[in-house]
Amino acid sequence: MPRVRIAAAAIALFCASLTAGPYARAQPRAGEANFRELYQELIETNTQLSNGSCTLAAERMAARLKAAGFADADLHPFAAPDHPKEGGLVAVYPGKDPKQKAILLLAHIDVVEAKREDWTRDPFKLVEENGSFYARGVFDDKAEAAIWVDTLIRYRQENYHPRRTIKLALTCGEETAGAFNGAQWLTEHQRELIDAAFAVNEGAFGELDAEGHKVALEIQAGEKTAQNFRLEVTNPGGHSSRPLKDNAIYRLAAALLRIEGYVFPAQFTDGNRAYFTGMADIQAAKGDTQAADAMRALVKDPNDAAAIALVSAKDPSWNATLRTTCVATMLDAGHATNALPQRARANINCRIFPGVDAETVRAKLEQLVADPKVVVSTLETRGPSSPPPPLTAQVLAPMKKLAAEYFPGVPVLPILQPGATDGEFLNAAGIPTYGIEPLFAGPDLGHVHGLNEYVSVKSLLDCRDFLFRLIKIYADEK
């Protein structure tokens, strides 16, 4: 065989090995290039509160929907006059049956603050490395926001005619307490525009264990309420060369330690009972019979202190879904390096269990502090405590059916979300809202809210395919 032919054969064999071997790259999925472009544009539009613009991000997504054929009458940008950069977008995809209530797709497009000097990569440049996307918002929540916009574009391209109208709401203000919140504004000022039988939102994900194996796919069925409290100590101060026992910083530090040492009692809803019932079977299958037995015990007897303590200690997420939690998140003290502090403050961020009011928690913090010179006050209230939505067969059955196809053997578990989402505003307004987002993440949750946030590229594309089909099922239900 001539050398040229030998070389050609060798190259062909090598390329075939790349296709079949560990370096294989999956074939592009339908519309994947367009989705990647949309996702990148949304990620690279800075939407942090300090120097970004949700309004710009919403305008860019509206432009994509318009280019896909959406009429101006079906695109509803909104912004409060005193918050011009915190706007959002509602888009409407009309259904065939006006008697059937719509399905609402909800996602927030604002992100947690990210400082370039702290990150390994520019937080507002989409980077793909080692099978993952890195940037602020790649997971929370621009992943689902981009998927929703892409989904409506794909429906339009294939001339899909759903039975129910499908609505999309992209909102701002979810990540910052006290900021203008688009979801809240819509429920108060444009309720009819987003009215729906139910909404699909963030708030749940797929769980991976430390080895990267799929453990469970969650559906959010209720959430806590986020509330900030301030601890403040004031003092006349003085010269630092004459230390006094009555020091504002020390008083504050002692108060924080007393709060840190307290554990709120465990509480139960249908959501966390269902979660631990299913997770017990998962832990038993993994061979962790101790955790499995403890979960079964606490579901059977909510007063089983030993079982609750064991489960709480094993995983911070398990602990968080069992009770109200409060943690110090920010400190501010002193006014000069050579002066005794005249003021010391701390922010305590609490995630309050459904049915518990904020004043009860504030009073408990005050009791724990046990110092009249440490003033405990309630800061701005993010939103109302909302009832958990009912887990109906209409919502749960299609999700379970698709999950069995996409993630065989992975159970679907209801959860009580330890955090807080914009679902609290919709649930309180009478629109049942469910967290459904099959992005799989490990114990670090993709560093959401932290440094170097990331998401698996494959998991993101699987999630896109899953939600594209799921919303069609919901939209065609009678």
C-alpha positions as a Python dict, from the first residue, in 0.01 Angstrom:
ca = {
    (1, 'M'): (0, 0, 0),
    (2, 'P'): (145, 343, -92),
    (3, 'R'): (256, 558, 199),
    (4, 'V'): (-9, 823, 121),
    (5, 'R'): (-286, 566, 147),
    (6, 'I'): (-135, 426, 467),
    (7, 'A'): (-125, 776, 617),
    (8, 'A'): (-482, 846, 512),
    (9, 'A'): (-599, 519, 663),
    (10, 'A'): (-415, 597, 986),
    (11, 'I'): (-576, 942, 1008),
    (12, 'A'): (-921, 796, 945),
    (13, 'L'): (-864, 534, 1216),
    (14, 'F'): (-747, 802, 1458),
    (15, 'C'): (-1054, 1020, 1390),
    (16, 'A'): (-1280, 719, 1438),
    (17, 'S'): (-1116, 649, 1771),
    (18, 'L'): (-1185, 1008, 1881),
    (19, 'T'): (-1551, 970, 1787),
    (20, 'A'): (-1590, 647, 1980),
    (21, 'G'): (-1345, 699, 2266),
    (22, 'P'): (-1326, 912, 2578),
    (23, 'Y'): (-1251, 1230, 2379),
    (24, 'A'): (-1570, 1199, 2176),
    (25, 'R'): (-1776, 1515, 2140),
    (26, 'A'): (-2149, 1464, 2126),
    (27, 'Q'): (-2323, 1552, 1805),
    (28, 'P'): (-2488, 1898, 1819),
    (29, 'R'): (-2851, 1888, 1926),
    (30, 'A'): (-3136, 2058, 1742),
    (31, 'G'): (-3081, 2433, 1755),
    (32, 'E'): (-2785, 2398, 1993),
    (33, 'A'): (-2571, 2663, 1820),
    (34, 'N'): (-2851, 2918, 1846),
    (35, 'F'): (-2909, 2831, 2210),
    (36, 'R'): (-2540, 2869, 2292),
    (37, 'E'): (-2538, 3211, 2129),
    (38, 'L'): (-2849, 3322, 2319),
    (39, 'Y'): (-2714, 3185, 2648),
    (40, 'Q'): (-2381, 3361, 2597),
    (41, 'E'): (-2550, 3693, 2524),
    (42, 'L'): (-2759, 3667, 2840),
    (43, 'I'): (-2465, 3560, 3057),
    (44, 'E'): (-2241, 3837, 2924),
    (45, 'T'): (-2504, 4104, 2986),
    (46, 'N'): (-2411, 4222, 3335),
    (47, 'T'): (-2725, 4223, 3551),
    (48, 'Q'): (-2581, 4265, 3899),
    (49, 'L'): (-2754, 4542, 4095),
    (50, 'S'): (-2448, 4764, 4147),
    (51, 'N'): (-2353, 4833, 3785),
    (52, 'G'): (-2560, 4611, 3557),
    (53, 'S'): (-2892, 4633, 3375),
    (54, 'C'): (-3171, 4377, 3374),
    (55, 'T'): (-3357, 4610, 3139),
    (56, 'L'): (-3085, 4568, 2876),
    (57, 'A'): (-3091, 4189, 2918),
    (58, 'A'): (-3471, 4187, 2881),
    (59, 'E'): (-3448, 4404, 2569),
    (60, 'R'): (-3199, 4165, 2412),
    (61, 'M'): (-3420, 3866, 2482),
    (62, 'A'): (-3721, 4052, 2342),
    (63, 'A'): (-3523, 4126, 2025),
    (64, 'R'): (-3454, 3754, 1981),
    (65, 'L'): (-3821, 3667, 2028),
    (66, 'K'): (-3924, 3937, 1780),
    (67, 'A'): (-3670, 3810, 1525),
    (68, 'A'): (-3829, 3465, 1566),
    (69, 'G'): (-4170, 3603, 1468),
    (70, 'F'): (-4328, 3723, 1792),
    (71, 'A'): (-4560, 4016, 1738),
    (72, 'D'): (-4506, 4339, 1929),
    (73, 'A'): (-4849, 4287, 2087),
    (74, 'D'): (-4721, 3967, 2250),
    (75, 'L'): (-4408, 4127, 2397),
    (76, 'H'): (-4455, 4331, 2714),
    (77, 'P'): (-4140, 4495, 2850),
    (78, 'F'): (-4184, 4664, 3188),
    (79, 'A'): (-3983, 4881, 3425),
    (80, 'A'): (-4075, 5103, 3717),
    (81, 'P'): (-3987, 5469, 3647),
    (82, 'D'): (-3768, 5491, 3958),
    (83, 'H'): (-3585, 5166, 3870),
    (84, 'P'): (-3507, 5206, 3499),
    (85, 'K'): (-3231, 4941, 3494),
    (86, 'E'): (-3433, 4677, 3680),
    (87, 'G'): (-3691, 4604, 3414),
    (88, 'G'): (-3814, 4275, 3278),
    (89, 'L'): (-4020, 4114, 3005),
    (90, 'V'): (-4343, 3921, 2970),
    (91, 'A'): (-4394, 3731, 2643),
    (92, 'V'): (-4715, 3556, 2542),
    (93, 'Y'): (-4739, 3252, 2311),
    (94, 'P'): (-5113, 3222, 2235),
    (95, 'G'): (-5289, 2888, 2273),
    (96, 'K'): (-5581, 2743, 2079),
    (97, 'D'): (-5828, 2715, 2368),
    (98, 'P'): (-5904, 3045, 2543),
    (99, 'K'): (-6102, 2858, 2809),
    (100, 'Q'): (-5790, 2685, 2936),
    (101, 'K'): (-5568, 2881, 3176),
    (102, 'A'): (-5212, 2951, 3068),
    (103, 'I'): (-4882, 2796, 3180),
    (104, 'L'): (-4632, 3051, 3310),
    (105, 'L'): (-4255, 3013, 3271),
    (106, 'L'): (-4076, 3222, 3533),
    (107, 'A'): (-3705, 3305, 3565),
    (108, 'H'): (-3508, 3589, 3717),
    (109, 'I'): (-3230, 3749, 3512),
    (110, 'D'): (-3050, 3942, 3787),
    (111, 'V'): (-2743, 3783, 3946),
    (112, 'V'): (-2548, 3796, 4272),
    (113, 'E'): (-2262, 4047, 4279),
    (114, 'A'): (-1929, 3915, 4144),
    (115, 'K'): (-1592, 4089, 4183),
    (116, 'R'): (-1344, 4025, 3902),
    (117, 'E'): (-1045, 4033, 4140),
    (118, 'D'): (-1187, 3741, 4335),
    (119, 'W'): (-1268, 3517, 4040),
    (120, 'T'): (-1032, 3291, 3844),
    (121, 'R'): (-1204, 3403, 3522),
    (122, 'D'): (-1399, 3712, 3424),
    (123, 'P'): (-1742, 3648, 3584),
    (124, 'F'): (-1919, 3815, 3292),
    (125, 'K'): (-1751, 3624, 3012),
    (126, 'L'): (-1886, 3278, 2931),
    (127, 'V'): (-1599, 3028, 2945),
    (128, 'E'): (-1625, 2660, 2852),
    (129, 'E'): (-1362, 2439, 3017),
    (130, 'N'): (-1345, 2070, 3100),
    (131, 'G'): (-1708, 2008, 3015),
    (132, 'S'): (-1846, 2299, 3217),
    (133, 'F'): (-1955, 2658, 3162),
    (134, 'Y'): (-1813, 2916, 3402),
    (135, 'A'): (-1954, 3266, 3472),
    (136, 'R'): (-2188, 3441, 3710),
    (137, 'G'): (-2541, 3322, 3644),
    (138, 'V'): (-2459, 3014, 3435),
    (139, 'F'): (-2670, 2819, 3686),
    (140, 'D'): (-2864, 3074, 3891),
    (141, 'D'): (-3080, 3166, 3708),
    (142, 'K'): (-2981, 3255, 3355),
    (143, 'A'): (-2971, 2886, 3267),
    (144, 'E'): (-3347, 2852, 3300),
    (145, 'A'): (-3409, 3204, 3165),
    (146, 'A'): (-3216, 3122, 2846),
    (147, 'I'): (-3391, 2785, 2816),
    (148, 'W'): (-3734, 2951, 2839),
    (149, 'V'): (-3654, 3206, 2565),
    (150, 'D'): (-3500, 2934, 2348),
    (151, 'T'): (-3802, 2709, 2405),
    (152, 'L'): (-4048, 2970, 2281),
    (153, 'I'): (-3830, 3043, 1979),
    (154, 'R'): (-3818, 2672, 1891),
    (155, 'Y'): (-4196, 2640, 1931),
    (156, 'R'): (-4242, 2930, 1691),
    (157, 'Q'): (-3997, 2782, 1442),
    (158, 'E'): (-4182, 2451, 1429),
    (159, 'N'): (-4520, 2625, 1413),
    (160, 'Y'): (-4638, 2455, 1732),
    (161, 'H'): (-4997, 2534, 1837),
    (162, 'P'): (-5049, 2452, 2207),
    (163, 'R'): (-5389, 2405, 2364),
    (164, 'R'): (-5300, 2642, 2647),
    (165, 'T'): (-5135, 2980, 2616),
    (166, 'I'): (-4773, 2980, 2732),
    (167, 'K'): (-4643, 3290, 2909),
    (168, 'L'): (-4286, 3385, 2991),
    (169, 'A'): (-4184, 3627, 3267),
    (170, 'L'): (-3821, 3737, 3295),
    (171, 'T'): (-3783, 3943, 3611),
    (172, 'C'): (-3524, 4132, 3813),
    (173, 'G'): (-3461, 4176, 4185),
    (174, 'E'): (-3471, 3816, 4307),
    (175, 'E'): (-3117, 3818, 4444),
    (176, 'T'): (-3128, 4139, 4652),
    (177, 'A'): (-3360, 4201, 4945),
    (178, 'G'): (-3502, 4552, 4927),
    (179, 'A'): (-3444, 4591, 4554),
    (180, 'F'): (-3725, 4639, 4303),
    (181, 'N'): (-3866, 4292, 4246),
    (182, 'G'): (-4022, 4229, 3906),
    (183, 'A'): (-4221, 3924, 4010),
    (184, 'Q'): (-4376, 4111, 4300),
    (185, 'W'): (-4450, 4413, 4078),
    (186, 'L'): (-4626, 4195, 3820),
    (187, 'T'): (-4848, 4031, 4083),
    (188, 'E'): (-4945, 4375, 4217),
    (189, 'H'): (-4973, 4577, 3894),
    (190, 'Q'): (-5010, 4336, 3599),
    (191, 'R'): (-5170, 4031, 3760),
    (192, 'E'): (-5385, 3953, 3454),
    (193, 'L'): (-5079, 3957, 3229),
    (194, 'I'): (-4918, 3664, 3415),
    (195, 'D'): (-5232, 3484, 3529),
    (196, 'A'): (-5188, 3109, 3488),
    (197, 'A'): (-5302, 2768, 3605),
    (198, 'F'): (-4954, 2725, 3748),
    (199, 'A'): (-4597, 2841, 3697),
    (200, 'V'): (-4266, 2660, 3648),
    (201, 'N'): (-3970, 2828, 3815),
    (202, 'E'): (-3624, 2763, 3959),
    (203, 'G'): (-3586, 2627, 4312),
    (204, 'A'): (-3507, 2260, 4256),
    (205, 'F'): (-3232, 2070, 4077),
    (206, 'G'): (-3082, 1726, 4028),
    (207, 'E'): (-2864, 1593, 4309),
    (208, 'L'): (-2526, 1431, 4243),
    (209, 'D'): (-2327, 1257, 4513),
    (210, 'A'): (-1959, 1330, 4577),
    (211, 'E'): (-1862, 1077, 4308),
    (212, 'G'): (-2083, 1241, 4046),
    (213, 'H'): (-2359, 980, 4044),
    (214, 'K'): (-2719, 1097, 4002),
    (215, 'V'): (-2908, 1059, 4329),
    (216, 'A'): (-3244, 1232, 4285),
    (217, 'L'): (-3435, 1484, 4078),
    (218, 'E'): (-3616, 1740, 4289),
    (219, 'I'): (-3940, 1929, 4246),
    (220, 'Q'): (-3991, 2224, 4474),
    (221, 'A'): (-4315, 2209, 4671),
    (222, 'G'): (-4282, 2503, 4907),
    (223, 'E'): (-4006, 2732, 5027),
    (224, 'K'): (-3881, 2926, 5323),
    (225, 'T'): (-3901, 3301, 5365),
    (226, 'A'): (-3578, 3502, 5362),
    (227, 'Q'): (-3548, 3774, 5626),
    (228, 'N'): (-3255, 3988, 5740),
    (229, 'F'): (-3213, 4114, 6096),
    (230, 'R'): (-2962, 4365, 6229),
    (231, 'L'): (-2771, 4340, 6554),
    (232, 'E'): (-2638, 4680, 6658),
    (233, 'V'): (-2433, 4803, 6954),
    (234, 'T'): (-2357, 5172, 7010),
    (235, 'N'): (-2101, 5313, 7253),
    (236, 'P'): (-1941, 5650, 7340),
    (237, 'G'): (-1605, 5504, 7236),
    (238, 'G'): (-1280, 5670, 7333),
    (239, 'H'): (-905, 5650, 7281),
    (240, 'S'): (-770, 5305, 7199),
    (241, 'S'): (-484, 5355, 7448),
    (242, 'R'): (-743, 5330, 7729),
    (243, 'P'): (-935, 5004, 7667),
    (244, 'L'): (-1266, 4962, 7846),
    (245, 'K'): (-1460, 4648, 7925),
    (246, 'D'): (-1768, 4792, 7758),
    (247, 'N'): (-1653, 4748, 7397),
    (248, 'A'): (-1910, 4751, 7116),
    (249, 'I'): (-1723, 4493, 6908),
    (250, 'Y'): (-1683, 4250, 7197),
    (251, 'R'): (-2050, 4283, 7293),
    (252, 'L'): (-2151, 4214, 6935),
    (253, 'A'): (-1912, 3918, 6908),
    (254, 'A'): (-2053, 3762, 7225),
    (255, 'A'): (-2406, 3803, 7093),
    (256, 'L'): (-2313, 3639, 6762),
    (257, 'L'): (-2162, 3341, 6941),
    (258, 'R'): (-2483, 3288, 7137),
    (259, 'I'): (-2684, 3292, 6816),
    (260, 'E'): (-2435, 3058, 6645),
    (261, 'G'): (-2479, 2805, 6924),
    (262, 'Y'): (-2858, 2782, 6889),
    (263, 'V'): (-3038, 2531, 6667),
    (264, 'F'): (-3400, 2602, 6579),
    (265, 'P'): (-3636, 2308, 6633),
    (266, 'A'): (-3716, 2074, 6346),
    (267, 'Q'): (-4049, 2119, 6166),
    (268, 'F'): (-4229, 1923, 5898),
    (269, 'T'): (-4440, 1983, 5590),
    (270, 'D'): (-4565, 1743, 5325),
    (271, 'G'): (-4266, 1853, 5115),
    (272, 'N'): (-3985, 1758, 5350),
    (273, 'R'): (-4165, 1446, 5471),
    (274, 'A'): (-4190, 1323, 5113),
    (275, 'Y'): (-3826, 1414, 5053),
    (276, 'F'): (-3693, 1218, 5350),
    (277, 'T'): (-3923, 925, 5275),
    (278, 'G'): (-3770, 895, 4928),
    (279, 'M'): (-3416, 980, 5038),
    (280, 'A'): (-3428, 703, 5300),
    (281, 'D'): (-3466, 447, 5019),
    (282, 'I'): (-3178, 607, 4828),
    (283, 'Q'): (-2948, 599, 5132),
    (284, 'A'): (-3043, 238, 5203),
    (285, 'A'): (-2955, 141, 4844),
    (286, 'K'): (-2616, 312, 4888),
    (287, 'G'): (-2553, 110, 5203),
    (288, 'D'): (-2591, 396, 5451),
    (289, 'T'): (-2844, 218, 5668),
    (290, 'Q'): (-2778, 453, 5960),
    (291, 'A'): (-2897, 758, 5763),
    (292, 'A'): (-3184, 561, 5608),
    (293, 'D'): (-3309, 439, 5946),
    (294, 'A'): (-3281, 789, 6093),
    (295, 'M'): (-3482, 940, 5806),
    (296, 'R'): (-3754, 682, 5842),
    (297, 'A'): (-3759, 741, 6216),
    (298, 'L'): (-3799, 1118, 6193),
    (299, 'V'): (-4076, 1086, 5933),
    (300, 'K'): (-4256, 845, 6164),
    (301, 'D'): (-4191, 1046, 6480),
    (302, 'P'): (-4111, 1419, 6433),
    (303, 'N'): (-4005, 1430, 6799),
    (304, 'D'): (-3725, 1174, 6755),
    (305, 'A'): (-3441, 1405, 6858),
    (306, 'A'): (-3165, 1150, 6799),
    (307, 'A'): (-3276, 1077, 6442),
    (308, 'I'): (-3316, 1447, 6363),
    (309, 'A'): (-2971, 1527, 6502),
    (310, 'L'): (-2806, 1251, 6297),
    (311, 'V'): (-2970, 1359, 5970),
    (312, 'S'): (-2902, 1727, 6037),
    (313, 'A'): (-2532, 1666, 6100),
    (314, 'K'): (-2479, 1463, 5782),
    (315, 'D'): (-2565, 1725, 5522),
    (316, 'P'): (-2620, 2104, 5547),
    (317, 'S'): (-2900, 2081, 5291),
    (318, 'W'): (-3080, 1817, 5496),
    (319, 'N'): (-3043, 2035, 5803),
    (320, 'A'): (-3172, 2342, 5619),
    (321, 'T'): (-3488, 2174, 5494),
    (322, 'L'): (-3578, 2069, 5849),
    (323, 'R'): (-3585, 2402, 6030),
    (324, 'T'): (-3549, 2777, 6037),
    (325, 'T'): (-3182, 2874, 6006),
    (326, 'C'): (-3008, 3201, 6094),
    (327, 'V'): (-2649, 3291, 6010),
    (328, 'A'): (-2428, 3599, 6031),
    (329, 'T'): (-2344, 3722, 5680),
    (330, 'M'): (-2200, 4074, 5718),
    (331, 'L'): (-2011, 4283, 5978),
    (332, 'D'): (-1952, 4658, 6010),
    (333, 'A'): (-1773, 4800, 6311),
    (334, 'G'): (-1549, 5082, 6429),
    (335, 'H'): (-1456, 5417, 6275),
    (336, 'A'): (-1078, 5447, 6326),
    (337, 'T'): (-782, 5217, 6394),
    (338, 'N'): (-683, 5417, 6704),
    (339, 'A'): (-1029, 5458, 6860),
    (340, 'L'): (-1260, 5243, 7063),
    (341, 'P'): (-1558, 5144, 6846),
    (342, 'Q'): (-1864, 5365, 6873),
    (343, 'R'): (-2079, 5130, 6668),
    (344, 'A'): (-2077, 4762, 6571),
    (345, 'R'): (-2332, 4597, 6343),
    (346, 'A'): (-2396, 4252, 6206),
    (347, 'N'): (-2646, 4123, 5953),
    (348, 'I'): (-2820, 3799, 6039),
    (349, 'N'): (-2978, 3625, 5740),
    (350, 'C'): (-3259, 3390, 5838),
    (351, 'R'): (-3445, 3142, 5621),
    (352, 'I'): (-3774, 3104, 5803),
    (353, 'F'): (-3978, 2785, 5795),
    (354, 'P'): (-4326, 2812, 5639),
    (355, 'G'): (-4587, 2920, 5889),
    (356, 'V'): (-4340, 3095, 6122),
    (357, 'D'): (-4363, 3475, 6126),
    (358, 'A'): (-4060, 3703, 6123),
    (359, 'E'): (-4140, 3867, 6456),
    (360, 'T'): (-4125, 3530, 6630),
    (361, 'V'): (-3775, 3480, 6492),
    (362, 'R'): (-3666, 3834, 6585),
    (363, 'A'): (-3789, 3781, 6940),
    (364, 'K'): (-3594, 3454, 6961),
    (365, 'L'): (-3275, 3626, 6845),
    (366, 'E'): (-3327, 3896, 7107),
    (367, 'Q'): (-3373, 3628, 7371),
    (368, 'L'): (-3053, 3452, 7263),
    (369, 'V'): (-2854, 3775, 7262),
    (370, 'A'): (-2963, 3840, 7623),
    (371, 'D'): (-2804, 4184, 7625),
    (372, 'P'): (-3017, 4502, 7627),
    (373, 'K'): (-2732, 4697, 7469),
    (374, 'V'): (-2749, 4479, 7158),
    (375, 'V'): (-3051, 4600, 6961),
    (376, 'V'): (-3212, 4341, 6733),
    (377, 'S'): (-3419, 4495, 6452),
    (378, 'T'): (-3601, 4363, 6148),
    (379, 'L'): (-3476, 4495, 5815),
    (380, 'E'): (-3674, 4520, 5493),
    (381, 'T'): (-3916, 4234, 5436),
    (382, 'R'): (-3851, 4059, 5106),
    (383, 'G'): (-4197, 3924, 5057),
    (384, 'P'): (-4491, 3736, 5202),
    (385, 'S'): (-4483, 3392, 5354),
    (386, 'S'): (-4663, 3182, 5097),
    (387, 'P'): (-4845, 2849, 5115),
    (388, 'P'): (-4686, 2549, 4944),
    (389, 'P'): (-4848, 2458, 4611),
    (390, 'P'): (-5037, 2128, 4590),
    (391, 'L'): (-4844, 1848, 4420),
    (392, 'T'): (-5114, 1748, 4173),
    (393, 'A'): (-5094, 1462, 3922),
    (394, 'Q'): (-5122, 1724, 3647),
    (395, 'V'): (-4782, 1862, 3748),
    (396, 'L'): (-4606, 1559, 3890),
    (397, 'A'): (-4701, 1276, 3652),
    (398, 'P'): (-4551, 1426, 3332),
    (399, 'M'): (-4232, 1515, 3517),
    (400, 'K'): (-4194, 1162, 3651),
    (401, 'K'): (-4261, 1011, 3308),
    (402, 'L'): (-3993, 1223, 3140),
    (403, 'A'): (-3750, 1170, 3427),
    (404, 'A'): (-3777, 794, 3380),
    (405, 'E'): (-3684, 842, 3015),
    (406, 'Y'): (-3401, 1091, 3060),
    (407, 'F'): (-3262, 971, 3394),
    (408, 'P'): (-3356, 603, 3436),
    (409, 'G'): (-3366, 486, 3795),
    (410, 'V'): (-3340, 838, 3940),
    (411, 'P'): (-3639, 910, 4168),
    (412, 'V'): (-3831, 1238, 4163),
    (413, 'L'): (-3847, 1382, 4515),
    (414, 'P'): (-4055, 1677, 4638),
    (415, 'I'): (-3854, 1922, 4847),
    (416, 'L'): (-3910, 2214, 5076),
    (417, 'Q'): (-3666, 2469, 4929),
    (418, 'P'): (-3432, 2596, 5206),
    (419, 'G'): (-3373, 2916, 5013),
    (420, 'A'): (-3621, 3163, 4873),
    (421, 'T'): (-3733, 3224, 4515),
    (422, 'D'): (-3975, 3455, 4340),
    (423, 'G'): (-4226, 3174, 4372),
    (424, 'E'): (-4323, 3322, 4708),
    (425, 'F'): (-4488, 3618, 4533),
    (426, 'L'): (-4677, 3405, 4283),
    (427, 'N'): (-4792, 3146, 4537),
    (428, 'A'): (-4915, 3425, 4762),
    (429, 'A'): (-5104, 3574, 4463),
    (430, 'G'): (-5279, 3245, 4392),
    (431, 'I'): (-5060, 3111, 4110),
    (432, 'P'): (-4921, 2773, 4224),
    (433, 'T'): (-4550, 2776, 4144),
    (434, 'Y'): (-4321, 2474, 4121),
    (435, 'G'): (-3945, 2457, 4106),
    (436, 'I'): (-3853, 2229, 3813),
    (437, 'E'): (-3503, 2252, 3667),
    (438, 'P'): (-3320, 1924, 3600),
    (439, 'L'): (-2969, 2065, 3620),
    (440, 'F'): (-2757, 1816, 3811),
    (441, 'A'): (-2504, 1945, 4062),
    (442, 'G'): (-2288, 1799, 4336),
    (443, 'P'): (-2259, 1892, 4703),
    (444, 'D'): (-2105, 2231, 4611),
    (445, 'L'): (-2416, 2320, 4405),
    (446, 'G'): (-2200, 2458, 4126),
    (447, 'H'): (-2070, 2736, 4353),
    (448, 'V'): (-2400, 2920, 4311),
    (449, 'H'): (-2372, 3261, 4487),
    (450, 'G'): (-1998, 3194, 4533),
    (451, 'L'): (-1677, 3216, 4336),
    (452, 'N'): (-1638, 3058, 3992),
    (453, 'E'): (-1999, 2950, 3947),
    (454, 'Y'): (-2027, 2667, 3696),
    (455, 'V'): (-2264, 2420, 3536),
    (456, 'S'): (-2209, 2101, 3335),
    (457, 'V'): (-2255, 2166, 2963),
    (458, 'K'): (-2415, 1825, 2912),
    (459, 'S'): (-2649, 1873, 3205),
    (460, 'L'): (-2753, 2214, 3074),
    (461, 'L'): (-2831, 2073, 2730),
    (462, 'D'): (-3019, 1778, 2884),
    (463, 'C'): (-3219, 2024, 3094),
    (464, 'R'): (-3301, 2225, 2780),
    (465, 'D'): (-3433, 1915, 2602),
    (466, 'F'): (-3626, 1799, 2910),
    (467, 'L'): (-3803, 2132, 2969),
    (468, 'F'): (-3880, 2176, 2597),
    (469, 'R'): (-4080, 1853, 2606),
    (470, 'L'): (-4226, 1899, 2954),
    (471, 'I'): (-4381, 2237, 2879),
    (472, 'K'): (-4539, 2092, 2564),
    (473, 'I'): (-4706, 1825, 2776),
    (474, 'Y'): (-4832, 2081, 3024),
    (475, 'A'): (-4950, 2314, 2747),
    (476, 'D'): (-5150, 2040, 2572),
    (477, 'E'): (-5327, 1913, 2885),
    (478, 'K'): (-5701, 1972, 2911),
}
